[in-house]
mmCIF file of C-alpha atoms in Angstrom:
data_model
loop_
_atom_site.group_PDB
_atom_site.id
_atom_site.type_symbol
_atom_site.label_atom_id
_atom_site.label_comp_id
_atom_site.label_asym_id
_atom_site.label_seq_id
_atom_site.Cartn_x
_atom_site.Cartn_y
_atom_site.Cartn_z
ATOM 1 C CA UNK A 19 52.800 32.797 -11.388
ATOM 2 C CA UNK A 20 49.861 33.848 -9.191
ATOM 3 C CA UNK A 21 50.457 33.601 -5.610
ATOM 4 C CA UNK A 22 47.000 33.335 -3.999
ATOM 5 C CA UNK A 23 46.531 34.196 0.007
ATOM 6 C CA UNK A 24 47.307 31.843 2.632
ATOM 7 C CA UNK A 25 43.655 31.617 3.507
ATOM 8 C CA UNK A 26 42.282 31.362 -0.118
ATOM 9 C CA UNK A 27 44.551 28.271 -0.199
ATOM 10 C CA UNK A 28 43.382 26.647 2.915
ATOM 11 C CA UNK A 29 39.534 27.113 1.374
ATOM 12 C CA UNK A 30 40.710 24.893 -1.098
ATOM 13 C CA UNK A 31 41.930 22.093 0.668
ATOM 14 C CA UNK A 32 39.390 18.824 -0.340
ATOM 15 C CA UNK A 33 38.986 15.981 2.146
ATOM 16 C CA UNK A 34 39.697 12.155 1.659
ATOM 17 C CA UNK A 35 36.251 12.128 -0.339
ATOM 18 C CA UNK A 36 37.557 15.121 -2.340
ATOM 19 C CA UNK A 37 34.987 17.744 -1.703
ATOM 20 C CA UNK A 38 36.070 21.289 -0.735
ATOM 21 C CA UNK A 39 35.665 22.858 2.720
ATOM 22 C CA UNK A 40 33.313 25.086 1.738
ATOM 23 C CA UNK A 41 30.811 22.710 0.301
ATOM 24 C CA UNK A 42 28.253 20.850 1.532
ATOM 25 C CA UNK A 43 28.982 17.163 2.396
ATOM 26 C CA UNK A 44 27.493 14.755 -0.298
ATOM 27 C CA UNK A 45 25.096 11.940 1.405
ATOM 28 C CA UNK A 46 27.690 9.099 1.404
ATOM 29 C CA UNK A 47 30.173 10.118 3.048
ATOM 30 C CA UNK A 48 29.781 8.369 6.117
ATOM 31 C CA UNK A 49 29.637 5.823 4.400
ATOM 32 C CA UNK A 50 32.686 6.483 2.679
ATOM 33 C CA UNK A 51 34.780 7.232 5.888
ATOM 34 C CA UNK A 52 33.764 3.661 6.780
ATOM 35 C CA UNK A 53 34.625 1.592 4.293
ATOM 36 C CA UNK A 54 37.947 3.748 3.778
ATOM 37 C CA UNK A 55 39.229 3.274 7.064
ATOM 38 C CA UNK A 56 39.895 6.841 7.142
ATOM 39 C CA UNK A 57 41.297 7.005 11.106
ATOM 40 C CA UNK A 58 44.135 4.387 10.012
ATOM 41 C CA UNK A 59 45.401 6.675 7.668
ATOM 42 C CA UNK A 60 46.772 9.134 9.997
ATOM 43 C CA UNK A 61 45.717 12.558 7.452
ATOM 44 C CA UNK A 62 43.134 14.656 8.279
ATOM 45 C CA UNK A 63 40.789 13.264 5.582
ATOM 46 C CA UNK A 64 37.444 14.623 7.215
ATOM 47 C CA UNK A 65 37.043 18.223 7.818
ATOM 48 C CA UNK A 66 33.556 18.048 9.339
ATOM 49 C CA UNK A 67 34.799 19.639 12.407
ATOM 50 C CA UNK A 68 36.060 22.581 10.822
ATOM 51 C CA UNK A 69 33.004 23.021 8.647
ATOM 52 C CA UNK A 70 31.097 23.546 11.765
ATOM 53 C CA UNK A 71 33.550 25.919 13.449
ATOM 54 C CA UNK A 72 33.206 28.007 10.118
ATOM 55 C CA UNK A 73 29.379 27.882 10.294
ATOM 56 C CA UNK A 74 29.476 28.777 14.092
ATOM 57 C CA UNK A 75 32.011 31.933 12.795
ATOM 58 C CA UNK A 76 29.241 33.140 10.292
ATOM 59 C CA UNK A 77 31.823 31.925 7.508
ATOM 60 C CA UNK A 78 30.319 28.577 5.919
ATOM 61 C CA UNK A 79 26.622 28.246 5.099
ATOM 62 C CA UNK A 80 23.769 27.135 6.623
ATOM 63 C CA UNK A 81 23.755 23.562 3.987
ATOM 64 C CA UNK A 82 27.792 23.111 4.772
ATOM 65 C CA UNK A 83 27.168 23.471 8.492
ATOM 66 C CA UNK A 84 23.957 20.759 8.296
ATOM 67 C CA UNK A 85 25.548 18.148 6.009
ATOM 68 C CA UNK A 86 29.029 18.355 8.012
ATOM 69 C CA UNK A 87 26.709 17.395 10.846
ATOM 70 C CA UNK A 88 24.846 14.880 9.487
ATOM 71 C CA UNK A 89 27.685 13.232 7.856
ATOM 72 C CA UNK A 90 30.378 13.575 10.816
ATOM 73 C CA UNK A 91 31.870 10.372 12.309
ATOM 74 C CA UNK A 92 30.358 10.214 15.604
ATOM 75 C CA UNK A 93 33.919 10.600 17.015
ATOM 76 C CA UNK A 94 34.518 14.384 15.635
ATOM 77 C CA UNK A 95 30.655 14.799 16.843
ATOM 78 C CA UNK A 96 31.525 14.249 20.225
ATOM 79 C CA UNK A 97 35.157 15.980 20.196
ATOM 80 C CA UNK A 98 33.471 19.122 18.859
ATOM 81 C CA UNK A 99 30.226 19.195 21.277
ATOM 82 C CA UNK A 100 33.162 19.268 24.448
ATOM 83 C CA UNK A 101 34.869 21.169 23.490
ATOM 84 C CA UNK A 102 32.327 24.297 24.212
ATOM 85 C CA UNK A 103 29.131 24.856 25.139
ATOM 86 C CA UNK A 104 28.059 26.626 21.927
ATOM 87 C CA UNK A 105 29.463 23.884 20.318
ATOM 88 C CA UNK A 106 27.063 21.387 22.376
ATOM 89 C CA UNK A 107 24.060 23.318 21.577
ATOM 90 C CA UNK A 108 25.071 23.685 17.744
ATOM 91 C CA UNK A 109 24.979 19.240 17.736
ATOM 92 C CA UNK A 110 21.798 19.433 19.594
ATOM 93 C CA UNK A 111 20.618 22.140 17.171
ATOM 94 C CA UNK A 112 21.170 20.313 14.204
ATOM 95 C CA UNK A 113 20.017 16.881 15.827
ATOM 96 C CA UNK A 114 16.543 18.541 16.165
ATOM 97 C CA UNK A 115 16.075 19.934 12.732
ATOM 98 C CA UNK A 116 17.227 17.025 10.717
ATOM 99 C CA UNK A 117 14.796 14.505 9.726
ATOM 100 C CA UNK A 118 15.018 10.704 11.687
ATOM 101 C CA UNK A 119 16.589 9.402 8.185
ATOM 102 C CA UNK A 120 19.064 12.083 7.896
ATOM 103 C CA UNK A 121 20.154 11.642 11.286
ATOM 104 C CA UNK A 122 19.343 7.874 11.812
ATOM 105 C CA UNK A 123 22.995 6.482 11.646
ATOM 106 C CA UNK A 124 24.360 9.326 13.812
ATOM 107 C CA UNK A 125 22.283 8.301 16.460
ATOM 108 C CA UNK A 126 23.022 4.685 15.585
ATOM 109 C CA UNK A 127 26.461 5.394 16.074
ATOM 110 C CA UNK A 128 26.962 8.123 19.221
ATOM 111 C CA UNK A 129 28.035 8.003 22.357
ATOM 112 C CA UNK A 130 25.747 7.393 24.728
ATOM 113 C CA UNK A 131 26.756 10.149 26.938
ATOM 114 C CA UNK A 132 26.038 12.608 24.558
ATOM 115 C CA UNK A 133 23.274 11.333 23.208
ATOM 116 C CA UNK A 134 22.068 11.337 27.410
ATOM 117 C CA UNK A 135 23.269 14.753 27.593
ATOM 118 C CA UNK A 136 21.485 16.053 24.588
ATOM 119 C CA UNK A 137 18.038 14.605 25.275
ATOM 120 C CA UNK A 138 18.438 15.671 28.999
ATOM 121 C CA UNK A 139 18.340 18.976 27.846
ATOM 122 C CA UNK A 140 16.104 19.034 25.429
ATOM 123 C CA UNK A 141 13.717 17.467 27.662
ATOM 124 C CA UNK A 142 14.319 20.611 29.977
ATOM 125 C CA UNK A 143 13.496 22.456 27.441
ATOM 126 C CA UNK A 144 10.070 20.742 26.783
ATOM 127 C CA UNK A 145 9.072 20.557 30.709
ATOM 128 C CA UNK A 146 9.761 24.232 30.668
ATOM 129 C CA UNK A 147 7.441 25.174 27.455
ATOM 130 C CA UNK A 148 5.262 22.893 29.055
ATOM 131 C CA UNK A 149 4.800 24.818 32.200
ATOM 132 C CA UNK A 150 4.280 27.695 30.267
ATOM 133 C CA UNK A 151 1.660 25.991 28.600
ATOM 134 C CA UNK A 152 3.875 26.326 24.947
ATOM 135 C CA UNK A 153 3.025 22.933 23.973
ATOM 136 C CA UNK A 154 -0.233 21.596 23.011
ATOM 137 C CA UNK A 155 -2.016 18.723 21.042
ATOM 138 C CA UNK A 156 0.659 15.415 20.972
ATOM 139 C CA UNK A 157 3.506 17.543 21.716
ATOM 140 C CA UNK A 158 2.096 17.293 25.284
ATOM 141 C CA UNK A 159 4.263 13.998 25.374
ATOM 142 C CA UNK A 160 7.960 14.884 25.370
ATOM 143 C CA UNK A 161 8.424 11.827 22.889
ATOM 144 C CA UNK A 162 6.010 13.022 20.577
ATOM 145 C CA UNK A 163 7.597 16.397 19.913
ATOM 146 C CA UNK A 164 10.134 17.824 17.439
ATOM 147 C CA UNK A 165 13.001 17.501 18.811
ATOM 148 C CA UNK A 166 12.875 13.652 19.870
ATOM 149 C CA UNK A 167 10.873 12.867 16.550
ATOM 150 C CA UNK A 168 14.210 10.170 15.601
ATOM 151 C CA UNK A 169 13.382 8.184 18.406
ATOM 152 C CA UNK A 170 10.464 6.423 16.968
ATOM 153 C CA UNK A 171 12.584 4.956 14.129
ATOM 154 C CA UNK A 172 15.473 3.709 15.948
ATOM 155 C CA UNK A 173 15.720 0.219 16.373
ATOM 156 C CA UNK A 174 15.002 -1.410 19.194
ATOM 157 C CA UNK A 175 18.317 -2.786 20.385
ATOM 158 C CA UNK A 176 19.581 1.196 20.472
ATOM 159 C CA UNK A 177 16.866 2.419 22.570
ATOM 160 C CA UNK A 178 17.804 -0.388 25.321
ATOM 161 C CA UNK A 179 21.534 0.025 24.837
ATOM 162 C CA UNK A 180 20.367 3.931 25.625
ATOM 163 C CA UNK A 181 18.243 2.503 28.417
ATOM 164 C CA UNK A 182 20.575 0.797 30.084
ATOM 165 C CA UNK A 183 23.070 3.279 30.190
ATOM 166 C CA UNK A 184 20.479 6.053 31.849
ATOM 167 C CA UNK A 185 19.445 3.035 34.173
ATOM 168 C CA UNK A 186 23.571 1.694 35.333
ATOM 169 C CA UNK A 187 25.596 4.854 34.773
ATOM 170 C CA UNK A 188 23.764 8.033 35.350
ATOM 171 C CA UNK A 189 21.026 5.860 37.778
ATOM 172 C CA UNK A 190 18.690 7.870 36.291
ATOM 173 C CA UNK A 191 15.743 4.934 35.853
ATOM 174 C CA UNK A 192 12.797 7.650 35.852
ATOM 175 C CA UNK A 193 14.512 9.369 32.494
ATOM 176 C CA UNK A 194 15.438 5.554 31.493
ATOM 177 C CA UNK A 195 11.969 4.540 32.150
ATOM 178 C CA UNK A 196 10.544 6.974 29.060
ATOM 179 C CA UNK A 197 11.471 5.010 26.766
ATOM 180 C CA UNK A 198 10.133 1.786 27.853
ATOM 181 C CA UNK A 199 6.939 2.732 25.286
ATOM 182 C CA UNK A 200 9.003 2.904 22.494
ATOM 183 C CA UNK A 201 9.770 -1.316 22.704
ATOM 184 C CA UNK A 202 7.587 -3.422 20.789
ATOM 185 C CA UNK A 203 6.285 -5.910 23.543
ATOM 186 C CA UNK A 204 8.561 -8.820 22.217
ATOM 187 C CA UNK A 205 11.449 -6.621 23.211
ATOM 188 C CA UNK A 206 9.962 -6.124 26.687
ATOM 189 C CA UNK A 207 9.033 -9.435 27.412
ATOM 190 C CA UNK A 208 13.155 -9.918 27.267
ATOM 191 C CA UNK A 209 14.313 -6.665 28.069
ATOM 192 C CA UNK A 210 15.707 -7.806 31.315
ATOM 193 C CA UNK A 211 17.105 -10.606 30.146
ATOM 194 C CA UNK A 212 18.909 -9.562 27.099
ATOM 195 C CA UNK A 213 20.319 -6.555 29.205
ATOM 196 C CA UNK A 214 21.892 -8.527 31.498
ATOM 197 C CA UNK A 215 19.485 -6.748 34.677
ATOM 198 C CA UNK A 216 19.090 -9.041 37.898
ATOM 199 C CA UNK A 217 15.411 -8.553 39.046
ATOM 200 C CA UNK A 218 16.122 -5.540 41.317
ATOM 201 C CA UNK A 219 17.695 -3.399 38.145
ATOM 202 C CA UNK A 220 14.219 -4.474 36.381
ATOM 203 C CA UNK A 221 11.832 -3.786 38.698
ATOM 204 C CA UNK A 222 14.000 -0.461 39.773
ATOM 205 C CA UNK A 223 13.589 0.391 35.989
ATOM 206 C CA UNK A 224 9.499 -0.341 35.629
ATOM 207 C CA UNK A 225 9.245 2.120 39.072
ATOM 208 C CA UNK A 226 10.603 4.991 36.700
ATOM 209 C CA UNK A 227 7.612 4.669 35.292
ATOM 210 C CA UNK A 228 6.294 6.173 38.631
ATOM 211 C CA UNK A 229 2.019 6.143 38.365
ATOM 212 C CA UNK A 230 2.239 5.161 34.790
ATOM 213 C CA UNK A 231 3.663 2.086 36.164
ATOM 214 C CA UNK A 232 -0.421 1.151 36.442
ATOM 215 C CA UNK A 233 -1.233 2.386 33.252
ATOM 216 C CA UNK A 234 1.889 0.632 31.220
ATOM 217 C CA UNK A 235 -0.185 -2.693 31.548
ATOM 218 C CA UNK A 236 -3.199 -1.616 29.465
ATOM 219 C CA UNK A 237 -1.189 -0.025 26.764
ATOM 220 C CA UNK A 238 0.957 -3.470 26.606
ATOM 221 C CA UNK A 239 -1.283 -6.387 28.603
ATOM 222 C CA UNK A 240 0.886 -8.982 27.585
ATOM 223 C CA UNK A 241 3.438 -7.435 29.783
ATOM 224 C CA UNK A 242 1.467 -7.853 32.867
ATOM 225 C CA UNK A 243 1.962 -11.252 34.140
ATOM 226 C CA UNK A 244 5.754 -10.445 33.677
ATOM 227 C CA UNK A 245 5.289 -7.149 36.145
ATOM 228 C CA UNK A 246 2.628 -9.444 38.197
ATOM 229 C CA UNK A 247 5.879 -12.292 38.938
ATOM 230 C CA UNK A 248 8.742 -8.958 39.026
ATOM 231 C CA UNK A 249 7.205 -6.841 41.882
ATOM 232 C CA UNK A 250 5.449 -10.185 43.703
ATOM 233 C CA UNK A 251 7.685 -9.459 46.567
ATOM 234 C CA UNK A 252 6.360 -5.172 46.666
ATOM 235 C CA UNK A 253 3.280 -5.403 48.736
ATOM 236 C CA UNK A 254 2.403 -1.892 47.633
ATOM 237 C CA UNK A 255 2.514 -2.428 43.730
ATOM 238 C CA UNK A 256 1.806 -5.737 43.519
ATOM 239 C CA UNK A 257 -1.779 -5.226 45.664
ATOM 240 C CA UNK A 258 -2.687 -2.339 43.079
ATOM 241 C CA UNK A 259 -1.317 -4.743 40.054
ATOM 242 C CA UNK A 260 -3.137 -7.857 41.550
ATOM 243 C CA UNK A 261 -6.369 -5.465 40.780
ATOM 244 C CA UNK A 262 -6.009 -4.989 37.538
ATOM 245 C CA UNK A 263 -6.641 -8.528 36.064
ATOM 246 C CA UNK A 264 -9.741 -7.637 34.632
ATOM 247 C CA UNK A 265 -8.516 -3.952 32.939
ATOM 248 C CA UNK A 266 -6.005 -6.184 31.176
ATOM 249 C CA UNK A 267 -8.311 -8.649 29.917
ATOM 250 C CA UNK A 268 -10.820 -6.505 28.488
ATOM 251 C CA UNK A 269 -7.970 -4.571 26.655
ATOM 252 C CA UNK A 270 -6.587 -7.787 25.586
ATOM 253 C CA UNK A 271 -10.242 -8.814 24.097
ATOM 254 C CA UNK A 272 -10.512 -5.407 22.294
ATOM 255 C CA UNK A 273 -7.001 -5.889 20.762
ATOM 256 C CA UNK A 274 -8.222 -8.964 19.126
ATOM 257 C CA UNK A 275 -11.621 -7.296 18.137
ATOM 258 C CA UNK A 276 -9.597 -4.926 16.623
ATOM 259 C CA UNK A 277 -7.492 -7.339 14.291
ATOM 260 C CA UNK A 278 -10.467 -9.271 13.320
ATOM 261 C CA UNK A 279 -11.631 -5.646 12.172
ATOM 262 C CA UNK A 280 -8.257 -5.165 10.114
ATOM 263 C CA UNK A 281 -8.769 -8.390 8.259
ATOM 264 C CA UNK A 282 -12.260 -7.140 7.050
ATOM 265 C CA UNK A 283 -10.486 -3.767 6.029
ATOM 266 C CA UNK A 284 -8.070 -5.158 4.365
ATOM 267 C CA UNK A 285 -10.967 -6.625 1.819
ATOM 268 C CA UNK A 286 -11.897 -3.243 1.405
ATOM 269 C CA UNK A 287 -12.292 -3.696 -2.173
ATOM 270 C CA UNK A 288 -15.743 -6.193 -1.736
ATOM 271 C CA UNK A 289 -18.938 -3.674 -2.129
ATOM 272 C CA UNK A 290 -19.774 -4.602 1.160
ATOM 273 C CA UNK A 291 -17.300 -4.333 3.575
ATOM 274 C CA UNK A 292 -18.086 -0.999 5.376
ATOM 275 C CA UNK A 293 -21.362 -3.447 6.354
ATOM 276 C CA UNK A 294 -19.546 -6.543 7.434
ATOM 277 C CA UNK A 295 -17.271 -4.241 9.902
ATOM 278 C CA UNK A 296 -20.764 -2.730 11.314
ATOM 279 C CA UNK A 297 -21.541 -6.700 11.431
ATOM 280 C CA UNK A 298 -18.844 -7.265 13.458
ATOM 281 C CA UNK A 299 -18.989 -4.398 15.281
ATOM 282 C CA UNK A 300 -22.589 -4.556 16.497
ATOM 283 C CA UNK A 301 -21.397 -8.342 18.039
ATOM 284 C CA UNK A 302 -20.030 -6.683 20.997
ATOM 285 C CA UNK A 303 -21.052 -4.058 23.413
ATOM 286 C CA UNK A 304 -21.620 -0.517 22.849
ATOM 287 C CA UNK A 305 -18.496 1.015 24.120
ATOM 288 C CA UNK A 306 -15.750 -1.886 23.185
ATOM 289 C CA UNK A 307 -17.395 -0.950 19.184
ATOM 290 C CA UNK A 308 -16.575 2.760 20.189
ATOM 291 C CA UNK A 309 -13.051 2.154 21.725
ATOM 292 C CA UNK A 310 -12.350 0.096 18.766
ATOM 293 C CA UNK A 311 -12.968 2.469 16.182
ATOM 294 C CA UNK A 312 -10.953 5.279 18.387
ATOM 295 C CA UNK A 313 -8.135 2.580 18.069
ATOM 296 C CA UNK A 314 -8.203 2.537 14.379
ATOM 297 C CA UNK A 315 -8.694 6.242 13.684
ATOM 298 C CA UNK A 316 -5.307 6.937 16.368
ATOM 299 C CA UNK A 317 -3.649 4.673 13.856
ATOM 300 C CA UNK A 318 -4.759 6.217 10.582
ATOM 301 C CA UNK A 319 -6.640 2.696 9.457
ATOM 302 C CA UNK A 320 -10.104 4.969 9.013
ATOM 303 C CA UNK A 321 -10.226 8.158 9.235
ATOM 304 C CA UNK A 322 -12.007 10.941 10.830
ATOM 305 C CA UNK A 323 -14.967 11.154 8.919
ATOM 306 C CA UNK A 324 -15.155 7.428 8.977
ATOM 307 C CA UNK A 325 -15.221 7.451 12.382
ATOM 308 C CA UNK A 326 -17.934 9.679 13.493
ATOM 309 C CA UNK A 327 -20.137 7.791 10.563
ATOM 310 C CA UNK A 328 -19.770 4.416 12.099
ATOM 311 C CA UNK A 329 -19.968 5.249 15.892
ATOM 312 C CA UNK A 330 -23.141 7.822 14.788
ATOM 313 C CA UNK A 331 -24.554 4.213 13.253
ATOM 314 C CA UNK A 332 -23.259 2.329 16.017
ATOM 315 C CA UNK A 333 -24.734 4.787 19.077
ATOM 316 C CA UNK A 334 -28.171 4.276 16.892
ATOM 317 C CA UNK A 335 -28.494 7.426 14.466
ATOM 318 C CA UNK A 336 -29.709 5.592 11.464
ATOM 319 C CA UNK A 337 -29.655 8.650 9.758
ATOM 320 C CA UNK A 338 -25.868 9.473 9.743
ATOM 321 C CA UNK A 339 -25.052 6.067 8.006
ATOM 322 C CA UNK A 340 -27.710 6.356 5.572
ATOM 323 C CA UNK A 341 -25.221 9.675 4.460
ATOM 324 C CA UNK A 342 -22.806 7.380 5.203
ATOM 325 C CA UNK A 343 -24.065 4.214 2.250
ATOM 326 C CA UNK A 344 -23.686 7.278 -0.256
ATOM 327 C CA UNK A 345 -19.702 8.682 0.193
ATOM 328 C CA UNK A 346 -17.195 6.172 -1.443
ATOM 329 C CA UNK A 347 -15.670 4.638 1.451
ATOM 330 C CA UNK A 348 -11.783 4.728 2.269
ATOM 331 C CA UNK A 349 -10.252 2.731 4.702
ATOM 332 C CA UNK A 350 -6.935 2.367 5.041
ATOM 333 C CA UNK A 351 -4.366 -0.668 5.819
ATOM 334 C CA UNK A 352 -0.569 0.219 7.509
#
């Protein structure tokens, strides 16, 4: 008989889903865990946590460390990132490398306090490669960088339950108040509402937004007869808000110029259709036409060769769209 090592043996030990410590986690099996109930069973059937000890000890590698991570039940997740600080910063690690699918039901399913915790510091991070002038381009946004790329594709109803727990437990509505711009404006318009705030939490929440507060309006006008009726008891915000009526309307009109735009794109494949936008376009004034195409360039519907062509046509150089009539056009419909 061969008698193999103590720790040869342990290396061999498989988990409930039958793969070995020292491999990498297949894709399913948080899936698996799920469905199987695994925490009734009272085994150790997921050895996640030890996988990442190992990779912190220099003993598993870098693709048993990442899958362990992004296949952990949120549970050993948050055991493991209190129980050290290197441990913390190894989660947080991993969280920021890991593409928004691969870590989309981790986030789905964490604990808010860690998930608080991690972005806190990450976001300390950013403000101080900011300051140093280490960021540039859209990374000037802390939402827009790397390490908070997952938040764009989280649903809704996570980024409030997030919200509301920066806003009631660590009464942190500034921090809370980032996210705001992440909601479609349905989920705004109810925000309150389906988070159970009384109109003090709201409004408390929308002055997070500090001088953005002003701006938030533009970027989202239906929103601003909601903020109009929520601060119509703040003399101070609701004088500079009361201003604004005509801001709002002219972004609302250019919101529906742009749609009526869309519709023409999404004919692109009539000859003509680069003309009928330049039509439509040379309805309204000069700088709505301009704006307009910005809008649709910032949203990848035409791109940036597109753009200078049409507002060079639009701002009167003939010329340019002559050069224009002979490219093959390529707009583009998301």
């Amino acid at each position: 008989m061969i008698l193999f090592p103590e720790n040869e043996r342990q290396q061999e030990r498989t988990c409930l889903a039958g793969v070995s410590e020292s491999k990498p986690c297949p894709g399913n099996c948080r899936d698996f865990y799920r469905e199987s109930n695994w925490n009734d069973s009272g085994e150790q059937a997921c050895f996640a946590f030890e996988k990442l000890e190992k990779f912190l000890e220099g003993v598993s590698s870098f693709s048993v460390g990442a899958t362990a991570f992004q296949q952990a039940p949120a549970d050993i997740l948050e055991n493991f990132s209190t129980r050290s600080e290197i441990g913390f910063d190894l989660v947080r690690y991993f969280l920021s490398i890991s593409s928004p699918d691969q870590v989309m039901s981790t986030i789905l399913e964490m604990d808010d306090s860690l998930l608080y915790r991690i972005v806190k510091e990450d976001f300390k991070i950013f403000q101080k490669l900011k300051k140093e002038k280490k960021v540039f381009g859209t990374e000037t946004n802390f939402l827009d960088s790397k390490a908070a790329q997952f938040w764009n594709g989280l649903p809704p109803e996570r980024i409030s339950k997030f919200i509301l727990f920066c806003l009631r437990t660590k009464k942190d509505n500034i921090f809370a108040a980032r996210f705001l711009g992440l909601m479609p404006i349905e989920t705004l318009l109810i925000l309150g509402e389906s988070l159970g705030l009384n109109k003090e939490e709201e409004a408390e929440l929308y002055k997070g937004l500090e001088e953005s507060l002003y701006e938030f309006p533009i970027r989202f006008p239906a929103i601003y007869p909601h903020l109009l009726e929520l601060f119509s008891e703040d003399p101070e915000i609701n004088i500079i808000l009361s201003t604004m009526e005509g801001l709002v309307e002219r972004k609302e009109s250019l919101l529906r110029a742009r749609e009526e735009v869309l519709k023409i794109i999404e004919e692109a494949h009539k000859k003509n259709s680069h003309q009928e936008v330049l039509n439509y376009l040379n309805t309204l004034d000069k700088d709505a036409a301009l704006e307009i195409l910005g809008m649709l360039e910032e949203q990848s519907h035409i791109g940036f060769s597109e753009k200078s062509l049409l507002s060079a046509y639009i701002k009167g150089e003939e010329s340019d769209f002559i050069t224009f009539g002979k490219r093959q056009q390529v707009f583009r419909v998301k």
